[in-house]
Short mmCIF file of C-alpha atoms and ligand atoms in Angstrom, two decimals:
data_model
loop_
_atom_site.label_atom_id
_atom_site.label_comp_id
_atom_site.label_asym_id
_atom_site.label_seq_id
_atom_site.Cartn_x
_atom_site.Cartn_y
_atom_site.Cartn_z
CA UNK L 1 -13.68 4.04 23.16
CA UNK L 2 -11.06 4.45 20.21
CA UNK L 3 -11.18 2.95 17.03
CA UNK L 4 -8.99 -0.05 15.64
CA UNK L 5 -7.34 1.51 12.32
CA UNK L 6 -5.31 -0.47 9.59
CA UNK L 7 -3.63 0.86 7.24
CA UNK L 8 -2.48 -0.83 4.04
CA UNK L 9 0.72 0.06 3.33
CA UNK L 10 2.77 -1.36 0.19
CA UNK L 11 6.06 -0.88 -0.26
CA UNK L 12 7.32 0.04 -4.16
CA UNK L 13 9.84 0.58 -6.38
CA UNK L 14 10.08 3.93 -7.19
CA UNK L 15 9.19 3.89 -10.51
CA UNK L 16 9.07 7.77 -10.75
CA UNK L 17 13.22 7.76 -11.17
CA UNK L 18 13.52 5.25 -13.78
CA UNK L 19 16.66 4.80 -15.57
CA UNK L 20 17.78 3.07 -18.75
CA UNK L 21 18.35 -0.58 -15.83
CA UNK L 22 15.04 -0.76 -14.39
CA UNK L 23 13.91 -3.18 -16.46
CA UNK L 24 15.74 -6.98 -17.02
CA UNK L 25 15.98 -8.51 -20.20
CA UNK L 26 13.04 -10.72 -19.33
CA UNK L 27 10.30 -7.72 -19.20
CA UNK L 28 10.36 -7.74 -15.21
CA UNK L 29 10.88 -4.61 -12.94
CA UNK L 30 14.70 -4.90 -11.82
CA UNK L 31 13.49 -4.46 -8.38
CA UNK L 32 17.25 -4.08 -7.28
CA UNK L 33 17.85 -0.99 -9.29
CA UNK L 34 15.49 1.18 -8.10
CA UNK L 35 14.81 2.35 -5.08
CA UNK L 36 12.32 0.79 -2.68
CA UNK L 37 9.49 3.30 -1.20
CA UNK L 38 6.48 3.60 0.82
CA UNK L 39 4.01 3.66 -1.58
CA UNK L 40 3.05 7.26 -2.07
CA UNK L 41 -0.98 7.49 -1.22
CA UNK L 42 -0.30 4.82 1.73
CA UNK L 43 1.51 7.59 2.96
CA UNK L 44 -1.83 10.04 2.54
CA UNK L 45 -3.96 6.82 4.44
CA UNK L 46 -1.81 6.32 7.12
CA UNK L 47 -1.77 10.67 7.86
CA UNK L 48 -5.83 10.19 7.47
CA UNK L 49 -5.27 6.98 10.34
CA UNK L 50 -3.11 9.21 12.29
CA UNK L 51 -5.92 12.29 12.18
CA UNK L 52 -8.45 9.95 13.68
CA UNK L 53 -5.74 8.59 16.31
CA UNK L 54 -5.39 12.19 17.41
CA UNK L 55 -9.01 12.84 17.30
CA UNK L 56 -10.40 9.85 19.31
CA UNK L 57 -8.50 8.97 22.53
CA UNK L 58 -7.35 5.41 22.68
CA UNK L 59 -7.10 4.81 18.69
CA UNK L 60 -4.50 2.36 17.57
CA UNK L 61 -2.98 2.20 14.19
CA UNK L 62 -1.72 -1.00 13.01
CA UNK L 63 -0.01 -0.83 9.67
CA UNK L 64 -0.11 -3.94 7.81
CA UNK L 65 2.38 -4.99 4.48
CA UNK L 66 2.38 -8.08 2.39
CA UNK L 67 6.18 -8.08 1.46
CA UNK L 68 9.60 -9.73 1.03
CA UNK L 69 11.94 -9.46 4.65
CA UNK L 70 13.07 -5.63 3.36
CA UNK L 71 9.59 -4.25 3.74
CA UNK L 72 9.83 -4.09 7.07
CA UNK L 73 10.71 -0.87 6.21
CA UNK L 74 7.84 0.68 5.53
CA UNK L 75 6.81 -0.81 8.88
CA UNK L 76 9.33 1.30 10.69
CA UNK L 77 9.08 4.43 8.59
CA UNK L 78 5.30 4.15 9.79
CA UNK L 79 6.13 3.77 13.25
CA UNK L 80 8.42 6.86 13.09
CA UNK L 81 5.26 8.82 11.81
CA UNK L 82 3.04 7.63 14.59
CA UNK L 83 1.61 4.39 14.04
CA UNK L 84 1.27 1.82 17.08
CA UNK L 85 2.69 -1.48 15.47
CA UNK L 86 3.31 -3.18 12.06
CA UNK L 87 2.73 -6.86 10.84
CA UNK L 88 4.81 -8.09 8.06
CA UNK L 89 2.80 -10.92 5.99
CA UNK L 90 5.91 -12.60 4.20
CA UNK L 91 6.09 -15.85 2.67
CA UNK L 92 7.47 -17.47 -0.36
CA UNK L 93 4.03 -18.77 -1.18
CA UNK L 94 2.92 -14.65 -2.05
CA UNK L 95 5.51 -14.53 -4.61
CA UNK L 96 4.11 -13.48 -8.22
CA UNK L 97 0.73 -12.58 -6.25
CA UNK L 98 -1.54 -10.83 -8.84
CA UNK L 99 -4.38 -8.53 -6.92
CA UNK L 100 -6.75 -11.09 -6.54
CA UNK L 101 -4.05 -13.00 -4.46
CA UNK L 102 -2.56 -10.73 -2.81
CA UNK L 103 -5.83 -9.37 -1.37
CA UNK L 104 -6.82 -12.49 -0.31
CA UNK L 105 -3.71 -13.44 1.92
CA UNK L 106 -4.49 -9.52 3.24
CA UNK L 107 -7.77 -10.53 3.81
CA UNK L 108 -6.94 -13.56 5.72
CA UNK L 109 -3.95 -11.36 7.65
CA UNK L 110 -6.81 -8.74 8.87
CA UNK L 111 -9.11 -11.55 10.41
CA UNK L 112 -5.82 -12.70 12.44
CA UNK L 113 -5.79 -9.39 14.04
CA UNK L 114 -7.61 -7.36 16.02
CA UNK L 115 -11.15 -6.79 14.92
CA UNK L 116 -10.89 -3.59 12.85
CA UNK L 117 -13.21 -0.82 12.60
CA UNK L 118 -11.33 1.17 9.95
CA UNK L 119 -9.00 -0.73 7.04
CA UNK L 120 -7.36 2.21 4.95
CA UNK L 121 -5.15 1.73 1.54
CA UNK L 122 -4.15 4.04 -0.73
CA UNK L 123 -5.70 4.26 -4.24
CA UNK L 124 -3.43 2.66 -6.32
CA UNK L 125 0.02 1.26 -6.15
CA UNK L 126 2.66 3.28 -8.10
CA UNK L 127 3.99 -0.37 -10.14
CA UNK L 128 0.90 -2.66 -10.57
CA UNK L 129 -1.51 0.25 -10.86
CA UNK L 130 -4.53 -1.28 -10.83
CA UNK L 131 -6.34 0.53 -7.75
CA UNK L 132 -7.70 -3.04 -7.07
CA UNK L 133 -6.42 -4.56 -3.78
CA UNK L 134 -8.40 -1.81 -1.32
CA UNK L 135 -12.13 -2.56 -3.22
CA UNK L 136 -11.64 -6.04 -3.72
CA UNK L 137 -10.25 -6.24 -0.07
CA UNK L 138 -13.22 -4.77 0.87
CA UNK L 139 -15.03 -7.66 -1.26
CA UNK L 140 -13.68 -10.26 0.67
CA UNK L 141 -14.24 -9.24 3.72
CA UNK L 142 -17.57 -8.50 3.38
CA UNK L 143 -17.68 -4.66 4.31
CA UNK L 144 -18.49 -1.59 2.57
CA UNK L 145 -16.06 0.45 0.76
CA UNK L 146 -15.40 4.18 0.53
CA UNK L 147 -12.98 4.61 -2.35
CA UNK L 148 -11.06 7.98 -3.74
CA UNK L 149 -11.23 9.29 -0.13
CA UNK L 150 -9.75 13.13 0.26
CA UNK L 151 -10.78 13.12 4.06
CA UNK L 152 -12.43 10.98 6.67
CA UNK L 153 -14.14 13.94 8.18
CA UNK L 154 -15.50 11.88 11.23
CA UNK L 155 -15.90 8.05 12.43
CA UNK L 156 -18.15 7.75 15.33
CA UNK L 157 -21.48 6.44 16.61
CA UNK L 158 -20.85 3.74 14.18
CA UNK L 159 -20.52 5.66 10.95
CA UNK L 160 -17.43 6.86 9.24
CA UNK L 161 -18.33 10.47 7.21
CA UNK L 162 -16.28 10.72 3.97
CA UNK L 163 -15.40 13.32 1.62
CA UNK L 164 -14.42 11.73 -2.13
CA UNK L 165 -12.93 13.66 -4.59
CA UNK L 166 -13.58 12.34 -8.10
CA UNK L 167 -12.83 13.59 -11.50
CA UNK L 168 -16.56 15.42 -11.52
CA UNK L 169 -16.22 17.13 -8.23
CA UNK L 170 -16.76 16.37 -4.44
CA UNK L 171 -18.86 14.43 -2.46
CA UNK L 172 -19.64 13.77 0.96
CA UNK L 173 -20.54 9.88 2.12
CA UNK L 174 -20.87 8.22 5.15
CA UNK L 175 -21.35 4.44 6.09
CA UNK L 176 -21.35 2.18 8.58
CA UNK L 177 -18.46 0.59 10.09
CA UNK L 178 -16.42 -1.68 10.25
CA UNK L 179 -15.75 0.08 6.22
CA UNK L 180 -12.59 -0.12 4.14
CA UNK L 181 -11.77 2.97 2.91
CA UNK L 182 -9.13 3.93 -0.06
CA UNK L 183 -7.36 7.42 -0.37
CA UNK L 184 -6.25 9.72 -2.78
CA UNK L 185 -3.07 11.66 -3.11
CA UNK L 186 -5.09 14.89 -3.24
CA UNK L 187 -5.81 14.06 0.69
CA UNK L 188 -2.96 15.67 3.07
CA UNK L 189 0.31 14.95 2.56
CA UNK L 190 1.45 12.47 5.63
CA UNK L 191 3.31 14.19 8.45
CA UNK L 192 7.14 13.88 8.57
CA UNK L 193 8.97 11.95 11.11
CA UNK L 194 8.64 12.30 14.85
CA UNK L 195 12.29 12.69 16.08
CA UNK L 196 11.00 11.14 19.73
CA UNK L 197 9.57 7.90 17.21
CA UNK L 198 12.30 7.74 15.27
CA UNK L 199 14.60 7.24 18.72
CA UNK L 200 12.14 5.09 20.58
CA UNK L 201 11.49 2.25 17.68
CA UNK L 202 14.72 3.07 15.10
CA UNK L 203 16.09 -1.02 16.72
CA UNK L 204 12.87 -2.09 15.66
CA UNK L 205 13.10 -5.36 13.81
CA UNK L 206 11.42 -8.32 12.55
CA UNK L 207 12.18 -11.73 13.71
CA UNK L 208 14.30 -12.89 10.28
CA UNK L 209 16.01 -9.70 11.04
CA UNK L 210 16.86 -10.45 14.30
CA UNK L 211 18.15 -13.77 13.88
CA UNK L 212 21.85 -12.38 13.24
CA UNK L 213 21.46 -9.78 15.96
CA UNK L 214 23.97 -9.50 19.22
CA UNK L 215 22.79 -10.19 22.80
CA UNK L 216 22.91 -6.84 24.00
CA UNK L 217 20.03 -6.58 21.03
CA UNK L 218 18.42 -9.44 22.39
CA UNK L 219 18.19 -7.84 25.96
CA UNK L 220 17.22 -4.49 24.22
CA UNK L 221 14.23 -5.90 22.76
CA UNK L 222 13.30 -8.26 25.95
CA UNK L 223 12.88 -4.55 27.87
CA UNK L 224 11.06 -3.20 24.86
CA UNK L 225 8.42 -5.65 22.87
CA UNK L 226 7.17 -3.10 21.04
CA UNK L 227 10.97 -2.94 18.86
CA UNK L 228 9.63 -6.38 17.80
CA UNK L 229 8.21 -6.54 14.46
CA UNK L 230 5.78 -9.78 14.13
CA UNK L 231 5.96 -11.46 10.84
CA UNK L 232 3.13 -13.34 9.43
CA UNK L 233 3.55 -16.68 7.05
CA UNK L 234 0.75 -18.54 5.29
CA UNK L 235 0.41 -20.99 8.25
CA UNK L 236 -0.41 -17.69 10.46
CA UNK L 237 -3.14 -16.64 8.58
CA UNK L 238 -4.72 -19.99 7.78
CA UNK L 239 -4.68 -19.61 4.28
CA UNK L 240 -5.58 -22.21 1.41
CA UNK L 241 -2.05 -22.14 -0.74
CA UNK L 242 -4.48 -22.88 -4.15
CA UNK L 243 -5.45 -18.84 -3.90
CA UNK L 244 -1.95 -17.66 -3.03
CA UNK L 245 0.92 -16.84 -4.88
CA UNK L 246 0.86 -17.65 -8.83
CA UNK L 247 -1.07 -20.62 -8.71
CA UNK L 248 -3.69 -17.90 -7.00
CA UNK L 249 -3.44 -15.32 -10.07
CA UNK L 250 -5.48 -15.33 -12.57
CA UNK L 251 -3.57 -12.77 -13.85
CA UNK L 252 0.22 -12.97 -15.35
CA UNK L 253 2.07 -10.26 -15.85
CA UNK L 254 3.33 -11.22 -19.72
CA UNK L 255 5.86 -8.67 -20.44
CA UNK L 256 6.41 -5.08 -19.14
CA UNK L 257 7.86 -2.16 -21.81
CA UNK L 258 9.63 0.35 -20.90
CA UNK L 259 9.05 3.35 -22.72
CA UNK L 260 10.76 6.13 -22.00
CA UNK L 261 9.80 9.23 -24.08
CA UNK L 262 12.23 10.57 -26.63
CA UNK L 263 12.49 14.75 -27.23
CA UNK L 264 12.61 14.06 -30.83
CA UNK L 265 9.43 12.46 -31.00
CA UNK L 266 7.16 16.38 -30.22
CA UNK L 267 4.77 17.24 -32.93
CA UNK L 268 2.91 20.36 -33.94
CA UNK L 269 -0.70 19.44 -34.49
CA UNK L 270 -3.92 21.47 -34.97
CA UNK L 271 -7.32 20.41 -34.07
CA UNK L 272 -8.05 19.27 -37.32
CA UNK L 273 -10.31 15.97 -36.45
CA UNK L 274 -8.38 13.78 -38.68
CA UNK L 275 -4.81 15.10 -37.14
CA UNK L 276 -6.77 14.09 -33.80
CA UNK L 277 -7.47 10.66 -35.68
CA UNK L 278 -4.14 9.98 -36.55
CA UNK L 279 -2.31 10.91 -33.37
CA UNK L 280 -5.00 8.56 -31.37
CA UNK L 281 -4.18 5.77 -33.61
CA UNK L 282 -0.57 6.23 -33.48
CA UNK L 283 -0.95 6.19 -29.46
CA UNK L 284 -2.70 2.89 -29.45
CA UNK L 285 -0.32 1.24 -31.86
CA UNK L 286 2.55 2.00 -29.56
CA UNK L 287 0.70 1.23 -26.55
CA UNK L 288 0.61 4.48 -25.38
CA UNK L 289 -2.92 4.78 -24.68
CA UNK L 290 -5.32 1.51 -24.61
C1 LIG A 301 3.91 -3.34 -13.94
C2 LIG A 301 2.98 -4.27 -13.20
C3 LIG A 301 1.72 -4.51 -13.73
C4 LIG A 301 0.83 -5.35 -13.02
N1 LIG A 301 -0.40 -5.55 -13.55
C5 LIG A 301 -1.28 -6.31 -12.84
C6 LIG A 301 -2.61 -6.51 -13.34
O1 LIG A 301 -2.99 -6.01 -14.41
N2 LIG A 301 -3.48 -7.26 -12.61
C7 LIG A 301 -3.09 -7.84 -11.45
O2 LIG A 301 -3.93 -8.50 -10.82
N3 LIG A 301 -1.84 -7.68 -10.94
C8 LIG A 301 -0.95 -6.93 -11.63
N4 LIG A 301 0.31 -6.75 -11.14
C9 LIG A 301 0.66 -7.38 -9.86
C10 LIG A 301 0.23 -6.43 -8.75
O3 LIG A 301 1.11 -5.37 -8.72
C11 LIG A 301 0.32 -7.11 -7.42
O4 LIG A 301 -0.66 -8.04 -7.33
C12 LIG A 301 0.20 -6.17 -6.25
O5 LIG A 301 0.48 -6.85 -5.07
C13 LIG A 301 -1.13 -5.51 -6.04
O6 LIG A 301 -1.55 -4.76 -7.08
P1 LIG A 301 -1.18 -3.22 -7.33
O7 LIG A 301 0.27 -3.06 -7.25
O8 LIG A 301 -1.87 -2.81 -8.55
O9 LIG A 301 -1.82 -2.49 -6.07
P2 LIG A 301 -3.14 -1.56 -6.02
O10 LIG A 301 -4.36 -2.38 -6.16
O11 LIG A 301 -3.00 -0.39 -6.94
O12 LIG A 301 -2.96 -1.08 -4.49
C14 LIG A 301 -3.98 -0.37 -3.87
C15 LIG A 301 -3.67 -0.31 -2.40
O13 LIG A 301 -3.75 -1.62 -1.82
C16 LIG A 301 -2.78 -1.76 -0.79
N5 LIG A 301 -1.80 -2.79 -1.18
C17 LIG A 301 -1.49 -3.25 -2.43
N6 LIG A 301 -0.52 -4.19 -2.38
C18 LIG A 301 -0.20 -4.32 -1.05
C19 LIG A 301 0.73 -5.10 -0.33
N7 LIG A 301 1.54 -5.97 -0.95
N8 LIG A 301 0.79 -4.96 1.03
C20 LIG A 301 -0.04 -4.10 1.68
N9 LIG A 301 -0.95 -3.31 1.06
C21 LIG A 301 -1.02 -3.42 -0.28
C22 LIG A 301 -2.07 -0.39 -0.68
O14 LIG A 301 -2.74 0.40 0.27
C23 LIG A 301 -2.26 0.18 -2.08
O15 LIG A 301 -2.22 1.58 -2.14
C24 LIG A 301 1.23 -5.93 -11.80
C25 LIG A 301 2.50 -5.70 -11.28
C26 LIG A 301 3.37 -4.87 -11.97
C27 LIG A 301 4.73 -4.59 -11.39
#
């Protein structure tokens, strides 16, 4: 019997090309200005989903992204890679989601499907950062979770075997399933494209993005259900509005600076402790470091 993987997959600006307009004049990301990607380490879950898919016969892989309508995709570039089908949890409600929102309206989107035996995210986001949504996914749903995963060696009988790579070494885990599981960008780089994918699901859209769309689109997708994309709003998921969105966010992002590092600024230092001293404080008063 094959397992039932999801993969958390977030899609990003890509913060690693950021020019002098990526930020507004209000602190926020200027979303419009940069380029929107698959979040780099979702990429390295969904190749360690699509290792298991080819290991155990009958394996799905369901990739799952809270989003606006344009992450849909990260849905297709997933499908294009291998994965079975995509949900797309949009909603105004989500907007200004902090972590502890935006993992419970996941949460709430994973008991809607089909009972998982494997959730995997990636580490960390490349904008919020905060490596928080896989563990505290994990939290809510009240299953174990292997985090900083470099490969799931095996996930059978029951029990998923793990190796984590962590800043003091390696180490090999295992626990029962169902388990969420987070991975690192040390794991495998995520295979490229499948040119057979890419022609079979490259009409693939979600329902808002088929609203504009021609008949002979219509009949296209009435031959083929799997080019339909299923979108999920907060009615789908059955979820309390209180924990969604901003008012569900403890956390508010006040103001975001971008600093982008001059050449001018290099300095020669030796390891003289209070050189050390200085530089550290320096670094905290710019907010560097801290
Ligand atoms: C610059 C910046 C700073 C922020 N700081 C904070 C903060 O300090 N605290 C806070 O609570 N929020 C913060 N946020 C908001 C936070 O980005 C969002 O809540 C976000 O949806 C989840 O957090 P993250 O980006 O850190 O993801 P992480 O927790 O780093 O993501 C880990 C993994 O969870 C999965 N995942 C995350 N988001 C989604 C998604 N939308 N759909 C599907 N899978 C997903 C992916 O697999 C991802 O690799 C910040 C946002 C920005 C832009």
């Amino acid at each position: 019997m094959g397992l039932n993987i999801i993969v958390l997959a977030k899609q990003v600006p890509d913060t690693r090309n950021v020019g002098k307009d990526a930020m507004k004049a209000d602190g926020t990301v200027n979303r419009a200005a940069l380029p929107a990607i698959f979040n780099p380490e979702d990429l390295n879950a969904l190749e360690q989903a699509l290792r298991l898919k080819d290991k155990y016969t009958g394996t799905t892989v369901t990739i799952l992204t809270m989003g606006p309508g344009r992450a849909a995709d990260i849905i297709r570039e997933g499908l294009y890679r291998g994965a079975d089908k995509g949900y797309l949890l949009t909603d105004r409600a989500f907007a200004g989601s902090d972590t502890l929102a935006t993992s419970y309206a996941i949460s709430r989107a994973i008991l809607k499907l089909e009972k998982a035996d494997i959730i995997i995210a990636g580490r960390q986001a490349i904008d919020g950062d905060t490596a928080q949504v896989g563990p505290q996914v994990a939290e809510k749903l009240g299953m174990p979770q292997i985090t900083y995963a470099e490969e799931i060696i095996s996930a059978d009988k029951g029990k998923v075997v793990v190796k984590r790579r962590l800043e003091r070494g390696v180490e090999t885990v295992e626990s029962p399933l169902p388990v969420v599981v987070t991975v690192n960008s040390s794991a495998p780089a995520c295979r490229p494209r499948n040119a057979k994918l890419l022609m079979k699901y490259k009409h693939a859209k979600t329902i808002t993005e088929s609203q504009n769309a021609s008949e002979d689109y219509i009949n296209l997708t009435n031959d083929r259900p799997f080019l339909n994309i299923p979108e999920m709003s907060v009615n789908d998921i059955d979820a309390d509005p209180k924990w969604l969105g901003l008012s569900g966010s403890p956390t508010k992002v006040k103001k975001i600076e971008n600093i982008v590092f001059q050449a001018k600024e290099a300095k020669q230092l030796t390891a003289a402790d209070d050189e050390i001293n200085e530089l550290m404080k320096e670094l905290i008063a710019n907010h560097t470091i801290g």
